[in-house]
Short mmCIF file of C-alpha atoms in Angstrom, two decimals:
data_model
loop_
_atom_site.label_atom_id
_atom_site.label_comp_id
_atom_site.label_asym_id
_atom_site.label_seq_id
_atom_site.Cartn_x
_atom_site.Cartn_y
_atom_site.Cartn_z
CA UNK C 554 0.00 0.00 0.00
CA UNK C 555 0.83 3.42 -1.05
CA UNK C 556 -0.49 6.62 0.66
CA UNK C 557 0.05 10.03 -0.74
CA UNK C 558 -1.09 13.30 1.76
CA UNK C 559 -1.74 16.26 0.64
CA UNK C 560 -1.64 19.96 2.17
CA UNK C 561 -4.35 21.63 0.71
CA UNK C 562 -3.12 25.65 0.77
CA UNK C 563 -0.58 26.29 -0.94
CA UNK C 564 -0.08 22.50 -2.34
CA UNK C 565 -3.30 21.49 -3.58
CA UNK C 566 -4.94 24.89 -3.78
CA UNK C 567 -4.11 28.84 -4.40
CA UNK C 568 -6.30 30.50 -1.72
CA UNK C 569 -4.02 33.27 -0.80
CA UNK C 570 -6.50 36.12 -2.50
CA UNK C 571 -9.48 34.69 -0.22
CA UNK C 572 -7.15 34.35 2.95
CA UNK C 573 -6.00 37.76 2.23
CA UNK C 574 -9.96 39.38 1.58
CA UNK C 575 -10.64 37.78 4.96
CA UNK C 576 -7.45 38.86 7.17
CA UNK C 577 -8.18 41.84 5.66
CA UNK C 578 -12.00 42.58 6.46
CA UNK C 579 -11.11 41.51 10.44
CA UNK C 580 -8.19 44.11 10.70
CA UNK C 581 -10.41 47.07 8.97
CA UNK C 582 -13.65 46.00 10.92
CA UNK C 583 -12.71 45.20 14.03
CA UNK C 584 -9.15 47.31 14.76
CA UNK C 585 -9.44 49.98 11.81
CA UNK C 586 -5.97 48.64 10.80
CA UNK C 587 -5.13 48.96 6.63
CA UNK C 588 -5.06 46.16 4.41
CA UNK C 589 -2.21 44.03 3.95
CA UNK C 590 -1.09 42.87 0.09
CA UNK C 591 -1.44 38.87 -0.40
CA UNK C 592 2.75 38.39 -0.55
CA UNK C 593 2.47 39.87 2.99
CA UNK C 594 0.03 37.73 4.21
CA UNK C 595 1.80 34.50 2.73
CA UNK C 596 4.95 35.60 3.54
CA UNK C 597 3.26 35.15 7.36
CA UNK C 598 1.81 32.65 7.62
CA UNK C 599 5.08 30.78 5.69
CA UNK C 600 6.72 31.86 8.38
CA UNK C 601 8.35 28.30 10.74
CA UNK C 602 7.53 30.52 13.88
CA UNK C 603 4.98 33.19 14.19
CA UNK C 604 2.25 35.03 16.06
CA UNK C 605 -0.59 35.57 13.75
CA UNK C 606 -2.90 37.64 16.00
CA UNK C 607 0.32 39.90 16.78
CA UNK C 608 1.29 40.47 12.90
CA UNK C 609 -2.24 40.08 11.15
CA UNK C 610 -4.43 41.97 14.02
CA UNK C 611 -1.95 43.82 16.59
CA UNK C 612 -2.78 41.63 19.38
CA UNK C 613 -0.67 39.59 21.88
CA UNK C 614 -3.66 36.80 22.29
CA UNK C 615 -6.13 36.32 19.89
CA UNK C 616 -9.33 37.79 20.46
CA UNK C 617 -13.02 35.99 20.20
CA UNK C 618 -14.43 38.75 17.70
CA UNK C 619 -11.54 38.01 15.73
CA UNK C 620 -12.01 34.00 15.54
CA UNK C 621 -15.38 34.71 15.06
CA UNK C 622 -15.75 37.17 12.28
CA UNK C 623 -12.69 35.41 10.19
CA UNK C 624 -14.60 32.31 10.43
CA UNK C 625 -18.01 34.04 9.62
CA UNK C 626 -16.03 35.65 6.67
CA UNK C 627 -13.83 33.33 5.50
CA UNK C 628 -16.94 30.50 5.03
CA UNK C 629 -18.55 32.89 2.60
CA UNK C 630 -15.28 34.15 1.03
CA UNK C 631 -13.46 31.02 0.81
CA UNK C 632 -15.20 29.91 -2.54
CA UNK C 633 -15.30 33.04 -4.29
CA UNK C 634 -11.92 32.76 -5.87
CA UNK C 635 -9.44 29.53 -5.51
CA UNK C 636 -7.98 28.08 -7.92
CA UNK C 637 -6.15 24.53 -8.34
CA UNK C 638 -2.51 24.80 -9.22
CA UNK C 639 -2.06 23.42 -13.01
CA UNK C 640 -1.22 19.43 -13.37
CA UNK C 641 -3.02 18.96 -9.76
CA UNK C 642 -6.21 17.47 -11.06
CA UNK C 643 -4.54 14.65 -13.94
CA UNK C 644 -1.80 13.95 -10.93
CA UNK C 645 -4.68 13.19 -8.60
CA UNK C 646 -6.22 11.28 -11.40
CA UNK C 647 -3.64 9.14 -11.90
CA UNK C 648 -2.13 8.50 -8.74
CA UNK C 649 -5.67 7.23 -7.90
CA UNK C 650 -6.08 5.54 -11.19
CA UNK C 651 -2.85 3.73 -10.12
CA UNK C 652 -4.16 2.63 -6.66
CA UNK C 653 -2.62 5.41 -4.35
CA UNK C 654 -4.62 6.09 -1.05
CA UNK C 655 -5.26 10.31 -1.31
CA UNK C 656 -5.37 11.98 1.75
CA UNK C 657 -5.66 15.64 2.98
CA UNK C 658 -3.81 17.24 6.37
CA UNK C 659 -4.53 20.51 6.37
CA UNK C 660 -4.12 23.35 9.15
CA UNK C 661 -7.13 25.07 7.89
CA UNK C 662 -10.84 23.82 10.03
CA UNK C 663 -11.96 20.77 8.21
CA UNK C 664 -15.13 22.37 7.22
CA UNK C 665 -13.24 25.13 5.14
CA UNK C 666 -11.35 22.90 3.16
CA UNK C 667 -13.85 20.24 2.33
CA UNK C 668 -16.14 22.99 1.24
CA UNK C 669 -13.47 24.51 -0.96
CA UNK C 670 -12.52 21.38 -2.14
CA UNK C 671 -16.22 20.44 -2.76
CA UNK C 672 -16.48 23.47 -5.20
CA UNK C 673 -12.85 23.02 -6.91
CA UNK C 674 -14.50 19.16 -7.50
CA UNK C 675 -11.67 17.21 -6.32
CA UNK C 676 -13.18 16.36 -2.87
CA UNK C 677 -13.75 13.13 -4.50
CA UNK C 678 -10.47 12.23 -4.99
CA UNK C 679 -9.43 11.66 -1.30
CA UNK C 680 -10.59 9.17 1.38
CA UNK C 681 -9.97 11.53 4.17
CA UNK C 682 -9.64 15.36 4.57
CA UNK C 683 -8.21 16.04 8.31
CA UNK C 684 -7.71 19.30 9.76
CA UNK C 685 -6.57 20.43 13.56
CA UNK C 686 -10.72 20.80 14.77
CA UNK C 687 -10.31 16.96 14.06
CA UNK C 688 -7.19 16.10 16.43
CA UNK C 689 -7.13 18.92 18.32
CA UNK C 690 -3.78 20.04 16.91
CA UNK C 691 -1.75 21.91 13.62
CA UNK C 692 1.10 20.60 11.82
CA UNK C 693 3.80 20.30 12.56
CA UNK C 694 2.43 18.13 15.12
CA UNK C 695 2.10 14.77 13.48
CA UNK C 696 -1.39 13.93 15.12
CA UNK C 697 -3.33 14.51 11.53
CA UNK C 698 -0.78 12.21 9.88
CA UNK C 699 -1.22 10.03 12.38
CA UNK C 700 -5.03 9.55 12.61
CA UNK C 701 -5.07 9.28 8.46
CA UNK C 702 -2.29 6.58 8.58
CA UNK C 703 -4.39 4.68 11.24
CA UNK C 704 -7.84 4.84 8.99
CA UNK C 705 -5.52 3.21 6.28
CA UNK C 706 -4.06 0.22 8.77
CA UNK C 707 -0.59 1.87 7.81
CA UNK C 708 2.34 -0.23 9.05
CA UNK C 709 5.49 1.48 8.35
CA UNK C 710 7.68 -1.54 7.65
CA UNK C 711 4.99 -3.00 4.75
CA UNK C 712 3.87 -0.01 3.24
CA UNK C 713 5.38 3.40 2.12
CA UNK C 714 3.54 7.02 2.62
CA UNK C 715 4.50 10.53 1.50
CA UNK C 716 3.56 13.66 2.43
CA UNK C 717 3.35 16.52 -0.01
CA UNK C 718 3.34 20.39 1.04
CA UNK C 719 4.86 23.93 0.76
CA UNK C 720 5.45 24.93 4.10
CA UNK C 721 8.27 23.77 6.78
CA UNK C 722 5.46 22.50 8.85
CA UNK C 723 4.28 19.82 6.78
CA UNK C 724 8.13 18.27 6.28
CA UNK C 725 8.72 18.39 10.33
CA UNK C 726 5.07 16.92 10.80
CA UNK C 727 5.95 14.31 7.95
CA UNK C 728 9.45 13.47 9.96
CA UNK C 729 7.63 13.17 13.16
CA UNK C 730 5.52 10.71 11.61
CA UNK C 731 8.27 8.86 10.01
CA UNK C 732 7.54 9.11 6.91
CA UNK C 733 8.69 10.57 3.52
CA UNK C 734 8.39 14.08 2.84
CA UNK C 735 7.76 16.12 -0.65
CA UNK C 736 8.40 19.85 -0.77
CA UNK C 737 5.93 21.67 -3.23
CA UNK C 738 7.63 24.91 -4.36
CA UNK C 739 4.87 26.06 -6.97
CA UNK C 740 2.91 27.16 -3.87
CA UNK C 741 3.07 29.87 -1.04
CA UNK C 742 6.78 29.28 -0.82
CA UNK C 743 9.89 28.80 -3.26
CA UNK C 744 12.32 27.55 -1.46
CA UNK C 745 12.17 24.80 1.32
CA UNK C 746 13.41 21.33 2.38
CA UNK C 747 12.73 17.86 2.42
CA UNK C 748 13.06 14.08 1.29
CA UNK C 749 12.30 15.63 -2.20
CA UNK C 750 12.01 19.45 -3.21
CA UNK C 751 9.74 19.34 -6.51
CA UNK C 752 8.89 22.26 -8.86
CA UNK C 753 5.70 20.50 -10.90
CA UNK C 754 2.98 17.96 -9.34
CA UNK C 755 4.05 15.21 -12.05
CA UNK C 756 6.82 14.60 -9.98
CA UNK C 757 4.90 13.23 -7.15
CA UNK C 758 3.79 10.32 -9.52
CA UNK C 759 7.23 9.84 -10.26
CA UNK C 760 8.31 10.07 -6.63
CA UNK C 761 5.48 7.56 -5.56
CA UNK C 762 5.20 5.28 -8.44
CA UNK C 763 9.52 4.54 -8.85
#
């Protein structure tokens, strides 16, 4: 058995305009703060170590009105404009074609990226879409890579997983799971580390399928 997971932002999906419209309407509404530009807010939340209420919304802790009108926001916004990165759909196609187990970890709420995934049509494509609301933690912590390798019966000396993102998150979580790690840099970041650093989703089929 074979078992490829996915990131969504970033990896799977460009989202950063609809992140941005949302960061944006919370820092205007709520703390009269101007708009950032969408490098900005990538360039943030890219970051290995960061306080996003501090550098999004000026504040130390973050604040209920803020949780709550990003999440009112974001649930409205977050289908208005994403876009799948090109060759994502025929390399989902075929690594499932060829028998490979699809599955998203994602540090966005579950219910955000199934929905976004829903509209971009690939939802269908994986078995299990995961994010922190589900195991009560973010990557890197390896608990979402964890709980989809246990829905599959994974046993790490029979079968071989991968997991494929942009961010340094998603290569420590993948390390802390012990398994192999693919760095996507057609996303929200250029440059990064891992088992394999890859610069066009084809690769993952030859990564998984050698």
């Amino acid at each position: 058995m074979k078992v490829a997971i996915f990131d969504m932002d970033g990896t799977l999906v460009d989202s950063q305009y609809d992140i941005t419209q949302t960061v944006n309407t919370v820092r205007k509404t709520n703390h009269n703060l101007p708009p950032l530009t969408s490098s900005t807010v990538v360039e943030i939340i890219n970051r290995p170590k960061r306080n996003l209420s501090k550098l999004f919304y000026n504040t130390e802790i973050e604040q209920p009105k803020d949780r709550a009108l990003f999440e009112t926001h974001y649930y409205k916004q977050c289908i208005k404009n994403p876009l799948i990165y090109p060759q994502i759909k025929s390399t989902l196609l075929q690594l499932k074609g060829n028998g490979i187990k699809l599955s998203v970890a994602t540090n966005a709420p579950s219910n955000f990226a199934r929905r976004i995934m829903t509209h971009l049509e690939i939802d269908h494509f994986f078995d299990y879409i995961v994010g922190p609301d589900i195991v009560g933690a973010s990557k890197p912590n390896p608990d979402m890579l964890l709980h989809i390798l246990k829905q599959y019966n994974f046993i790490h000396h029979k079968h071989q997983a991968w997991m494929i993102g942009d961010n340094s998150k998603d290569i420590e979580a993948a390390q802390r799971s012990s398994i192999n790690s693919i760095f996507a840099t057609w996303g929200f970041s250029s440059e990064g580390i891992g088992d394999f650093v890859i610069d066009s989703p084809t690769k993952i089929i030859e990564i998984i399928q050698a």
